Coordinates of C-alpha atoms in Angstrom, one line a residue:
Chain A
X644 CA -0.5 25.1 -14.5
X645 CA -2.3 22.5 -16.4
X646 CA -5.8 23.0 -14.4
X647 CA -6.1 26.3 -16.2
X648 CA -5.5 25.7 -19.7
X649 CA -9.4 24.2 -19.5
X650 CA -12.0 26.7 -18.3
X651 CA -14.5 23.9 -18.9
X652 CA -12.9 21.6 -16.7
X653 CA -12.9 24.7 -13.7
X654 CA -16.6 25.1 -14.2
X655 CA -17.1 21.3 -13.8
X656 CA -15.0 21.7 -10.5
X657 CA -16.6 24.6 -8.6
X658 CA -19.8 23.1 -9.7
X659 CA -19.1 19.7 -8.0
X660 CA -18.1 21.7 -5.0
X661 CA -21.4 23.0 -4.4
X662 CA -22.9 19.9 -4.4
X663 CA -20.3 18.1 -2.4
X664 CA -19.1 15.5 -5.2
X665 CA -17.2 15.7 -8.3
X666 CA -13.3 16.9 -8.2
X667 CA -11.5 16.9 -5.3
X668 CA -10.5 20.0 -4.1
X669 CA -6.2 20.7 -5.2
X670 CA -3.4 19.2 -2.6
X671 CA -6.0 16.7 -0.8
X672 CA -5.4 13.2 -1.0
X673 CA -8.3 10.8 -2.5
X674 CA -8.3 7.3 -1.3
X675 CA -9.3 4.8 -4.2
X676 CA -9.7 2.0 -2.1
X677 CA -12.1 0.1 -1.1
X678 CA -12.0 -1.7 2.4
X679 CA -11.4 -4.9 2.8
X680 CA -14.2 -6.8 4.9
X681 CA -16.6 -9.9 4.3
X682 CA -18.8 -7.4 2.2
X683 CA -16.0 -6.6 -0.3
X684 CA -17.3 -7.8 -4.0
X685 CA -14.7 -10.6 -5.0
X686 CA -14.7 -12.7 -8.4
X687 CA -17.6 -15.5 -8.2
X688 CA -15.1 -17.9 -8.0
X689 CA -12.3 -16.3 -5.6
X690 CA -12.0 -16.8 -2.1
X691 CA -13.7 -13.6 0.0
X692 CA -11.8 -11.5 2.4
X693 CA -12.4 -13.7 5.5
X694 CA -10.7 -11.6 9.3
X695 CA -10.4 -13.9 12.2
X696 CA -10.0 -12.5 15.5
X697 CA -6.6 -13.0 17.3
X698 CA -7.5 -11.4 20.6
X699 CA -9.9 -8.4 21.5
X700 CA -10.1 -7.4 24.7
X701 CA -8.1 -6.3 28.0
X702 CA -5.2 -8.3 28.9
X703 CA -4.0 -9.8 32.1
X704 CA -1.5 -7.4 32.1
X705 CA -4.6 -4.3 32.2
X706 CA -4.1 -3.1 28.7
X707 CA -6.2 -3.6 25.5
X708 CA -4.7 -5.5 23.0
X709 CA -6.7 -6.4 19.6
X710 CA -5.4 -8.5 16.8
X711 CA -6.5 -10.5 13.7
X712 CA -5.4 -13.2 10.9
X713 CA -6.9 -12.7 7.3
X714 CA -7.2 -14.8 4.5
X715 CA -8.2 -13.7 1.1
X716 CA -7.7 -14.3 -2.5
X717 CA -5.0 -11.7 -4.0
X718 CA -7.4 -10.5 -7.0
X719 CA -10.8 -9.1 -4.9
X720 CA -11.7 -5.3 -3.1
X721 CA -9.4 -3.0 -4.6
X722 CA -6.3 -5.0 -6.2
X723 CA -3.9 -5.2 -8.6
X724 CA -3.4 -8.1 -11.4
X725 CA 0.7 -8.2 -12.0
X726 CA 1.8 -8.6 -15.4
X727 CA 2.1 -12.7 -14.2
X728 CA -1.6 -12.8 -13.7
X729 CA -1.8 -13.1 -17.8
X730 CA 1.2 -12.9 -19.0
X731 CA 3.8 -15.6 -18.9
X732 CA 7.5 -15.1 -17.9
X733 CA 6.3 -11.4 -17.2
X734 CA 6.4 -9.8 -13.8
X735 CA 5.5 -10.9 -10.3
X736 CA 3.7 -8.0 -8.1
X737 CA 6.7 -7.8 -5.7
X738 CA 9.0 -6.5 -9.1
X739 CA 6.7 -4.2 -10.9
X740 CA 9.1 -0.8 -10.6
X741 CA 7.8 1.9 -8.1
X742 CA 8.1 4.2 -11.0
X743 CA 5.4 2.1 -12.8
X744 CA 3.1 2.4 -9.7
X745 CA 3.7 6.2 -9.3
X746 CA 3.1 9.1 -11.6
X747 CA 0.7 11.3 -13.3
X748 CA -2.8 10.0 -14.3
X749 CA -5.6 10.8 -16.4
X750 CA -9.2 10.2 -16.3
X751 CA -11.7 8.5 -19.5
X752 CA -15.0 8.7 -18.0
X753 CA -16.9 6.8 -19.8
X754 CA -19.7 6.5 -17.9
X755 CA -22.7 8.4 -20.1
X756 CA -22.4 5.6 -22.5
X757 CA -21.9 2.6 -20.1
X758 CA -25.3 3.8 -18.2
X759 CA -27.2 1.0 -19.6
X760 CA -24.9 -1.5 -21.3
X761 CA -23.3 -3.4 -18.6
X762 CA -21.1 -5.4 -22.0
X763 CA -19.6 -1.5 -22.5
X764 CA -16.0 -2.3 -23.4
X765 CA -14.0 1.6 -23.8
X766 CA -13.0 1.9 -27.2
X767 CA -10.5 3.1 -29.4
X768 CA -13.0 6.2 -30.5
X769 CA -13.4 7.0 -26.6
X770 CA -9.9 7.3 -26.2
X771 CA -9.2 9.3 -29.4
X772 CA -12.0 11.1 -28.3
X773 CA -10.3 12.0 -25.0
X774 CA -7.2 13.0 -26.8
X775 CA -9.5 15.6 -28.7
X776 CA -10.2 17.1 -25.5
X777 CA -6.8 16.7 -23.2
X778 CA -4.4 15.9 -25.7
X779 CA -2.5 12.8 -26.6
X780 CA -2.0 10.4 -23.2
X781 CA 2.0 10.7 -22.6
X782 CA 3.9 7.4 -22.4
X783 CA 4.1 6.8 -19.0
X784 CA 1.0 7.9 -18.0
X785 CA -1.7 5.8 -15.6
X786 CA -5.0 5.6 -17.6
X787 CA -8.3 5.1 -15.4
X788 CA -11.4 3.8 -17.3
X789 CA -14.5 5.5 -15.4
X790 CA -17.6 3.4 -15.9
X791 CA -19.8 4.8 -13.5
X792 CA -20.0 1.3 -12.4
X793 CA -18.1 2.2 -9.1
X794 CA -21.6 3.6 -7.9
X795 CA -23.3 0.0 -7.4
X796 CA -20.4 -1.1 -4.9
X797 CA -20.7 -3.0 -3.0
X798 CA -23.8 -4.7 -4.5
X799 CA -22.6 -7.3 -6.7
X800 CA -26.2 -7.8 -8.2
X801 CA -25.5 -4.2 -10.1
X802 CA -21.8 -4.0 -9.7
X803 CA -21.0 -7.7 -11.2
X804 CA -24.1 -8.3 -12.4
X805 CA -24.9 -11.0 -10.8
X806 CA -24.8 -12.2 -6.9
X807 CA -24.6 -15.8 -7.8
X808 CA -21.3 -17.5 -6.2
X809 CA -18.9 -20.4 -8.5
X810 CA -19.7 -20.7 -12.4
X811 CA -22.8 -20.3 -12.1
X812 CA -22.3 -16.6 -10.7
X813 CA -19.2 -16.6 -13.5
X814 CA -21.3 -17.3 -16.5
X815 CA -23.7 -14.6 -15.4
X816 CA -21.2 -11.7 -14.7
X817 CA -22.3 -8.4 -16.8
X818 CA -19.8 -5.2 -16.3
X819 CA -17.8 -2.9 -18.4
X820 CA -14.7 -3.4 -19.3
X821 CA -11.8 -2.0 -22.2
X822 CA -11.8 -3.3 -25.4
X823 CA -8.6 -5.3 -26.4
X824 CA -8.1 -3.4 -29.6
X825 CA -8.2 -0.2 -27.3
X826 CA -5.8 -2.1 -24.8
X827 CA -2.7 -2.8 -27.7
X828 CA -3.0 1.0 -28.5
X829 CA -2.5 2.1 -24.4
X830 CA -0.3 -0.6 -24.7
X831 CA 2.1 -0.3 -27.8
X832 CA 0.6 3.0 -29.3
X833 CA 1.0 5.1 -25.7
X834 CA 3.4 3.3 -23.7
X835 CA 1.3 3.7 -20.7
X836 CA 2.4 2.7 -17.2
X837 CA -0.7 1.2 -16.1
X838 CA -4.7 0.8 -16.4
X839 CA -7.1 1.1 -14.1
X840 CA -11.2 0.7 -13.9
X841 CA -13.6 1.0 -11.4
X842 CA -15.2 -2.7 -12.3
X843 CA -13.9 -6.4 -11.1
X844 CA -12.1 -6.9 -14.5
X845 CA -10.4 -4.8 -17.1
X846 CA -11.8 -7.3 -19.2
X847 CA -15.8 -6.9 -19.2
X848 CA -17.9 -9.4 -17.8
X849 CA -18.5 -11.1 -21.1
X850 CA -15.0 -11.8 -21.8
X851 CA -14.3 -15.5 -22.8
X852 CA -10.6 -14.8 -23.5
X853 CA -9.4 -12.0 -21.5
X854 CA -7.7 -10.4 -24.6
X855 CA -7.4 -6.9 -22.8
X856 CA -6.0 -8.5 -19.5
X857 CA -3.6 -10.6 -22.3
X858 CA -2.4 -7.4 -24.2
X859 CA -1.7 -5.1 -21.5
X860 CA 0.2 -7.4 -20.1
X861 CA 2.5 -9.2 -22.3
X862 CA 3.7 -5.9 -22.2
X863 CA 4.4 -5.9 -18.4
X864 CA 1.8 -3.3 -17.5
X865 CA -0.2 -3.9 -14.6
X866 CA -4.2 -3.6 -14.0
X867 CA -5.9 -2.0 -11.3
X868 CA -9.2 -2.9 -10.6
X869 CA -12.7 -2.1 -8.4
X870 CA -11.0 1.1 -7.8
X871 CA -12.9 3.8 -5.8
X872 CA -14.0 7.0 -6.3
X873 CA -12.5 7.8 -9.5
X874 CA -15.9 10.4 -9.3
X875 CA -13.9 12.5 -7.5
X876 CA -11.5 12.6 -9.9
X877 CA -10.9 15.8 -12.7
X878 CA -10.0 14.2 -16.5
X879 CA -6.3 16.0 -15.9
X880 CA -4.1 17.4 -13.5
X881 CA -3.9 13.8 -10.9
X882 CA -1.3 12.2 -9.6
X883 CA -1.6 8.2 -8.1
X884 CA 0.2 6.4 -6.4
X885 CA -0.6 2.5 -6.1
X886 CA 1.0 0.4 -3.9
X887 CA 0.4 -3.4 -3.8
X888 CA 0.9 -5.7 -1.2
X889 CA 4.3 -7.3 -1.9
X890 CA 3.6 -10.7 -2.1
X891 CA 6.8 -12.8 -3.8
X892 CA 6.1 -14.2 -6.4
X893 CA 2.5 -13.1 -6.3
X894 CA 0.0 -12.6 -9.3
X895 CA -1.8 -9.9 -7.6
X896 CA -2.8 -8.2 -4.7
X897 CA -4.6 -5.7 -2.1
X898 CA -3.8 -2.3 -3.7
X899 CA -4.2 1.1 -1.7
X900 CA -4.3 3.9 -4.1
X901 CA -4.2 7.1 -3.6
X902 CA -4.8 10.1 -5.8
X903 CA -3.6 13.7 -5.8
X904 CA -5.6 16.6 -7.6
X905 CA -2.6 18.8 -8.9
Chain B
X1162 CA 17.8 22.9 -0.3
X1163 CA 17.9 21.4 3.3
X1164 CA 20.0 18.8 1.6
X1165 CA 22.7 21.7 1.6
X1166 CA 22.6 22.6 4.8
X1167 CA 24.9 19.5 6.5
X1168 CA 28.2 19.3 4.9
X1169 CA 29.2 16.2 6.5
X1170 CA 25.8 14.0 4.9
X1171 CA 26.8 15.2 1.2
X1172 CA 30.5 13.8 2.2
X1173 CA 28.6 10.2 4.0
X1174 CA 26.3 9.8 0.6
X1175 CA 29.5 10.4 -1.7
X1176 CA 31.0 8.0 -0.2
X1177 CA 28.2 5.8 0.1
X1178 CA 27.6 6.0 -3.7
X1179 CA 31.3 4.8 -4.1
X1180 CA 30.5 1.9 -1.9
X1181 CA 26.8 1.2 -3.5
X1182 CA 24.9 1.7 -0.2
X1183 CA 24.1 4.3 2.3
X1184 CA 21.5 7.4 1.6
X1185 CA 19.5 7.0 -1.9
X1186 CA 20.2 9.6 -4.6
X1187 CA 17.9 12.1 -4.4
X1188 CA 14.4 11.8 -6.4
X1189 CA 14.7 7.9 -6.1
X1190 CA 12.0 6.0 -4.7
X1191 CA 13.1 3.5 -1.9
X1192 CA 11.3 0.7 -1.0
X1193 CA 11.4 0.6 2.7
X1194 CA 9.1 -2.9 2.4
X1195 CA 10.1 -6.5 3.2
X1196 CA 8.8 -8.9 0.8
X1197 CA 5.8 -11.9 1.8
X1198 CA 6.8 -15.3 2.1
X1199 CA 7.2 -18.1 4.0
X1200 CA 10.7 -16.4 5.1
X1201 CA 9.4 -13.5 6.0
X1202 CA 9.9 -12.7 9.8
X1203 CA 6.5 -13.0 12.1
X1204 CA 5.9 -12.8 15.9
X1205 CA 6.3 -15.9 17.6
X1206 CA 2.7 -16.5 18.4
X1207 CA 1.8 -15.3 14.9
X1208 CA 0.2 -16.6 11.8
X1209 CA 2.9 -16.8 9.4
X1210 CA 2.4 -15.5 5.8
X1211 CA 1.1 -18.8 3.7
X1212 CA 0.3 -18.8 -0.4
X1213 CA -1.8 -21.1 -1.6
X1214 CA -1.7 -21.7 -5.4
X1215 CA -5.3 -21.5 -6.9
X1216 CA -3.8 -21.9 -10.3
X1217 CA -0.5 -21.8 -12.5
X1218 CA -0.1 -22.8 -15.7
X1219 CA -1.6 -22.7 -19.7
X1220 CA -5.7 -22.8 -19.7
X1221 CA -7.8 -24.6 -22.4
X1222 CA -8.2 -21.6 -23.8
X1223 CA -4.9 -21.5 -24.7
X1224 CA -3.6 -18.0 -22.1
X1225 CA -1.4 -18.4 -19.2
X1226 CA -3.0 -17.3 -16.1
X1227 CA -1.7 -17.5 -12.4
X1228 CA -3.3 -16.6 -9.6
X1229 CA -2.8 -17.7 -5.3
X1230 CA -5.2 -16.8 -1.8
X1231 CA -3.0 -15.7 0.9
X1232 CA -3.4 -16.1 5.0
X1233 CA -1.3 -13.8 7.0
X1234 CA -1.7 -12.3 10.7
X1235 CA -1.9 -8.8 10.4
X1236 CA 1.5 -8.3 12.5
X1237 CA 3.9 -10.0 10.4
X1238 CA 6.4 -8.6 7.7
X1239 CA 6.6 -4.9 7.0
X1240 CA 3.1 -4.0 8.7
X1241 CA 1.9 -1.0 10.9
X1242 CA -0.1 -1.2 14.0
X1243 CA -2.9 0.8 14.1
X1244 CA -4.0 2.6 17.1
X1245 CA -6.2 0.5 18.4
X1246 CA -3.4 -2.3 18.4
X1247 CA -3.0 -1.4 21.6
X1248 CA -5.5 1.4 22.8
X1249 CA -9.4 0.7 23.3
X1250 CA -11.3 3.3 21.1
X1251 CA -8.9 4.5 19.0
X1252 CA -8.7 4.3 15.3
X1253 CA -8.2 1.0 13.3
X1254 CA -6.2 0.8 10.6
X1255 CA -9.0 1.9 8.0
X1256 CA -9.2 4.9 10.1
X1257 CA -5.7 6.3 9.9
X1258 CA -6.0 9.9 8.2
X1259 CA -3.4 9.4 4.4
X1260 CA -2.4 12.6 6.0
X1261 CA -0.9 11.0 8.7
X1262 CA 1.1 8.1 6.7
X1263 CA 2.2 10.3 3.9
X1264 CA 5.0 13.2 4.8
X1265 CA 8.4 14.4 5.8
X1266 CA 10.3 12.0 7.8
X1267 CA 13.6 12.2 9.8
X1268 CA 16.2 8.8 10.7
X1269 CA 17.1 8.5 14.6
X1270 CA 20.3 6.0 14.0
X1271 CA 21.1 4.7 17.1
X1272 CA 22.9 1.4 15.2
X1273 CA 26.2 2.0 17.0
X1274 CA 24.9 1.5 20.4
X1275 CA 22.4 -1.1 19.9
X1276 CA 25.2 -3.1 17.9
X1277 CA 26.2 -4.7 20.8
X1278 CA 22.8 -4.8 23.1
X1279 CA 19.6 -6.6 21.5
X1280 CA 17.8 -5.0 24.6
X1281 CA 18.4 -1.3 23.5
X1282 CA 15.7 1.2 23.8
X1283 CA 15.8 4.4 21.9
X1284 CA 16.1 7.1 25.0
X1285 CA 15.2 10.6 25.2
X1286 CA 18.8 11.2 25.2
X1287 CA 19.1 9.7 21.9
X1288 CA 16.1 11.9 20.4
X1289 CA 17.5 15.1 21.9
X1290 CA 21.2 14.4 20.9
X1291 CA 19.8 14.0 17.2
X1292 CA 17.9 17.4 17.4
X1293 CA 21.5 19.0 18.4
X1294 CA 22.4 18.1 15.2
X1295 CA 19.3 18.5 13.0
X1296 CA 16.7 20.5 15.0
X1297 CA 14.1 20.1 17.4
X1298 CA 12.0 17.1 15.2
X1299 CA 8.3 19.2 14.2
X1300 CA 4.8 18.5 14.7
X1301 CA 3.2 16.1 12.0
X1302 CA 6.5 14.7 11.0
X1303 CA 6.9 10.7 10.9
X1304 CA 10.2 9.4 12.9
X1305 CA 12.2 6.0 11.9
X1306 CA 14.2 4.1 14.2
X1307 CA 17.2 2.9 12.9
X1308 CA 18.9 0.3 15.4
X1309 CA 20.7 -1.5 12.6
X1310 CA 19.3 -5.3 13.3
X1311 CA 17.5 -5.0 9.9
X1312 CA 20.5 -5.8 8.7
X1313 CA 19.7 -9.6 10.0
X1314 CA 16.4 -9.8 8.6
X1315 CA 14.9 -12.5 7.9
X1316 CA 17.6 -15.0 9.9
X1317 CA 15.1 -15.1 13.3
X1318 CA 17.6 -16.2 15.9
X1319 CA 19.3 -12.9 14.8
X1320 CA 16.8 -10.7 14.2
X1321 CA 14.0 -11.6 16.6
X1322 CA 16.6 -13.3 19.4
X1323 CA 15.2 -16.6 19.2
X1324 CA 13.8 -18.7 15.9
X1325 CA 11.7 -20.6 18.2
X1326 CA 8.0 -20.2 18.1
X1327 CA 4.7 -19.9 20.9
X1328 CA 5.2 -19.0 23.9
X1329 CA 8.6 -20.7 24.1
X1330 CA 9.5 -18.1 21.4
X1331 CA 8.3 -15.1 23.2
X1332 CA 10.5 -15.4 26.3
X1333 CA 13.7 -15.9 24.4
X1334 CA 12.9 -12.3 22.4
X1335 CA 15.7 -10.1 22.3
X1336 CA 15.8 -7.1 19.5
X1337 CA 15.9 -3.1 20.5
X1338 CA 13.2 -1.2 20.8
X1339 CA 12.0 2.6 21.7
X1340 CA 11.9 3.7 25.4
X1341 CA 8.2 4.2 26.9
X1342 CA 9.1 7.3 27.9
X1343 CA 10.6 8.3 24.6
X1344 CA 7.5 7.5 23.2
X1345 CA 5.7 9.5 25.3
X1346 CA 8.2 12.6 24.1
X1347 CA 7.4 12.0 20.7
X1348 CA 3.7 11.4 21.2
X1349 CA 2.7 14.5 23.7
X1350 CA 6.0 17.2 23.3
X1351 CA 6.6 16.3 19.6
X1352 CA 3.2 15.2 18.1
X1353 CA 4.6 13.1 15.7
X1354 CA 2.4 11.5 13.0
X1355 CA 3.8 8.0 13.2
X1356 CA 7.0 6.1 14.4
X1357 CA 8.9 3.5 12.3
X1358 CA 11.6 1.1 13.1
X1359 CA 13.7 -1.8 11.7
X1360 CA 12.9 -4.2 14.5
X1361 CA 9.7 -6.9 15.2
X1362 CA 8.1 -4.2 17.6
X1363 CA 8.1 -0.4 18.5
X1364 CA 8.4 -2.0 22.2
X1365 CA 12.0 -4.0 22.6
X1366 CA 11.9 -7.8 22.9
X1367 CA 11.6 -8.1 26.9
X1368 CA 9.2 -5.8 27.1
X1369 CA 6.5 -7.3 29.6
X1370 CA 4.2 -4.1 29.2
X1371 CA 4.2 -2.8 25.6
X1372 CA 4.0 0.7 27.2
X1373 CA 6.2 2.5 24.2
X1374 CA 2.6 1.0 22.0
X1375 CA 0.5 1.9 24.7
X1376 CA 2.2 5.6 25.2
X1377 CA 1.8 5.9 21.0
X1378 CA -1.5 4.1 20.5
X1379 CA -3.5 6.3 23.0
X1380 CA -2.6 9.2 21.2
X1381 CA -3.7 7.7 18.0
X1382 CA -0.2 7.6 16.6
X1383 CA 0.7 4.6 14.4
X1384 CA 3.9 2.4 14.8
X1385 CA 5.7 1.0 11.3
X1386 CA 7.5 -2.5 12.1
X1387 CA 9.8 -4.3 10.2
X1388 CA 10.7 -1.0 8.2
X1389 CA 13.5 -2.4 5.8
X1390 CA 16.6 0.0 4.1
X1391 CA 16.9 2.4 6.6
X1392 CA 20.5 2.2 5.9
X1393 CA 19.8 3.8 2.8
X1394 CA 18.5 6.8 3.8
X1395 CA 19.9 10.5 4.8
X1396 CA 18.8 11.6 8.5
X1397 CA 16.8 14.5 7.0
X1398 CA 15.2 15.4 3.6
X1399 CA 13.3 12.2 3.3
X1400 CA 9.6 12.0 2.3
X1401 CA 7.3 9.0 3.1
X1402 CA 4.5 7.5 2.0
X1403 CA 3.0 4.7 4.0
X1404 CA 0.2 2.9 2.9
X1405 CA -1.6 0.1 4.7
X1406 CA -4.0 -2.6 3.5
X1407 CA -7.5 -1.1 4.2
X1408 CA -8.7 -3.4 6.3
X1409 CA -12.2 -2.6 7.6
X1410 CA -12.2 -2.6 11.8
X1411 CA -8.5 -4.0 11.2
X1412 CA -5.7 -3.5 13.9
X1413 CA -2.9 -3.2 11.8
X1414 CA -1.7 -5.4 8.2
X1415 CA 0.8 -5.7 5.7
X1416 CA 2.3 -2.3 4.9
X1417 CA 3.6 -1.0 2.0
X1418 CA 5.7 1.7 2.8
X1419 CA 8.1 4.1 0.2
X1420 CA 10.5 6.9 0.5
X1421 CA 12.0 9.6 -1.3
X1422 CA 15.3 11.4 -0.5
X1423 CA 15.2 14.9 -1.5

């Protein structure tokens, strides 16, 4: 019922319909997720996604058989950072509850305003700003930050800001990210269940101290980040689920997230 | 309101309730996923899951921060083989429609008869002696196999037949799988989306052919391995969502895969 209580936000939909983008059409599931392959934009100084082939090919036997081994760090493509990543004592990705992962979302786009500041951290205003519009956010709720930035994947000249590998890549990485101040109010203030952006760090590029990463989650709340088209996405009415890899004990990991237009 | 229909399961979850296992309460998310470690269970000839610590511990700048790189071979743990696993131009596992992971779901438990026999294969007999009960199975829906050896997961020599690895490893296999021909039932008469079991491989360990893959695989349908807690859910009235690491041109990875009894 909620998709009508907008009639701005059913304009904005039959409008992206005719030119093929913008919000997904109701009941059809969006995939937010990158795929994973040596072109994937990982963190300067991670290990990229690497596939080795197993086999390929017919068998002895006469059937076709293909297999492969991968190695990759657990925070590039489309991952999640666990609570652990930042927060000491706080949890692993294998024991964030399912109900954490799974739930109703809404969409900031911040995007307008991010257009040319690649050091755009979403503020407290944007998010009050939002609430204008939509409403307060719910406890509970998954929060995704829309930059635009998701449009420069998988270049990470644009995307990260820089294609340079090691610290000398880290020292020139330039991308949005939320502000920390804005993180303790999702945090304490709304009770959210989890953050999301469509950049490499909820933390922007310019970070020195990873304060948002540090605030969400002391309070055991979970990032996800370089998350897909969240352009598809309308500002209400979406439902995501996010399921890591379950790695014990990990920090992190591939995500595949999925959203639902309701 | 299907959950109404069958007498007999309200009177098997009671009691399983009493006893804290069997079916799920209804609207509770059940992790059908084995964790990633060094325990987990892999194919003989398989790259076992390995995490490498990148780095643990209190930075100079004073936050905690944790983070590890993984290797695994895609066909280890809780994974799903993708179509072309086993059949040449069919879809990898980036290809898999979310249609096809993500919907209604029944449980085949053949546990009592495969107690005994680590080379049981689900027969036609057994799918048509469940649809006396419950109904012919539709089109679209995603069928688990329940033979009960998760029940020995992770102890190898139980679970797998053997703890042995290479090649010395794969003759001493012994764990139940589903018929060829079964699969062919389920693939062409059914048109199931997907096929799930609690065992290494949708093939039982002697297998010499793989044809229950090959009988899936060439008609694009998906097979979930290593499916953990089938124990804990009803027959009918369970939803699933299965979502795979999106591996570009992959043949299978790490699943995550989720239920809901309702």
């Amino acid at each position: 019922m909620r998709r009508f209580k907008f009639p701005s936000l059913i304009g904005l939909s039959l409008a992206g319909t005719m030119l093929l983008q913008g919000p997904a059409a109701a009941g059809e599931w969006v995939d937010l997720t990158y795929d994973l392959s040596d072109e994937a934009v990982f963190w300067p100084t991670a290990q990229r996604f690497e596939l080795r082939t197993d086999f390929e090919g017919h068998t002895d036997g006469g059937w076709y058989y293909s297999a492969y081994t991968f190695t990759t760090a657990e925070h590039g493509g489309t991952h999640i950072d666990a609570p652990i990543h930042f927060a000491e004592g706080k949890r692993h990705v294998d024991e964030i509850p399912l109900d954490q992962l799974i739930g109703d979302a809404v969409v900031i786009d911040v995007s307008e305003r991010a257009r040319d500041n690649c050091d755009y951290q979403v503020s407290i205003a944007d998010i009050k700003s939002w609430e204008n519009s939509y409403g307060t956010i719910k406890a509970g709720t998954i929060v995704l930050l829309r930059t635009g930035f998701g449009a420069y994947w998988p270049d990470a000249e644009k995307y990260l800001g820089t294609a340079k590998r090691g610290a000398e890549g880290v020292a020139e990485l330039c991308f949005p990210g939320l502000a920390p101040d804005a993180a303790t109010l999702l945090a304490e203030a709304r009770r959210v269940h989890a953050v999301g952006i469509d950049t490499a760090s909820i933390d922007y590029g310019d970070s020195k101290d990873f304060a948002a990463h540090v605030n969400l989650m002391t309070h055991n709340i979970p990032a996800f980040e370089n998350v897909a088209n969240l352009d598809k996405l309308p500002a209400i009415g979406v439902y995501v689920i996010a399921l890591p890899t379950k790695i014990r004990g990990g920090s992190g990991g591939p995500l595949r997230i999925i959203a639902e237009v309701r």
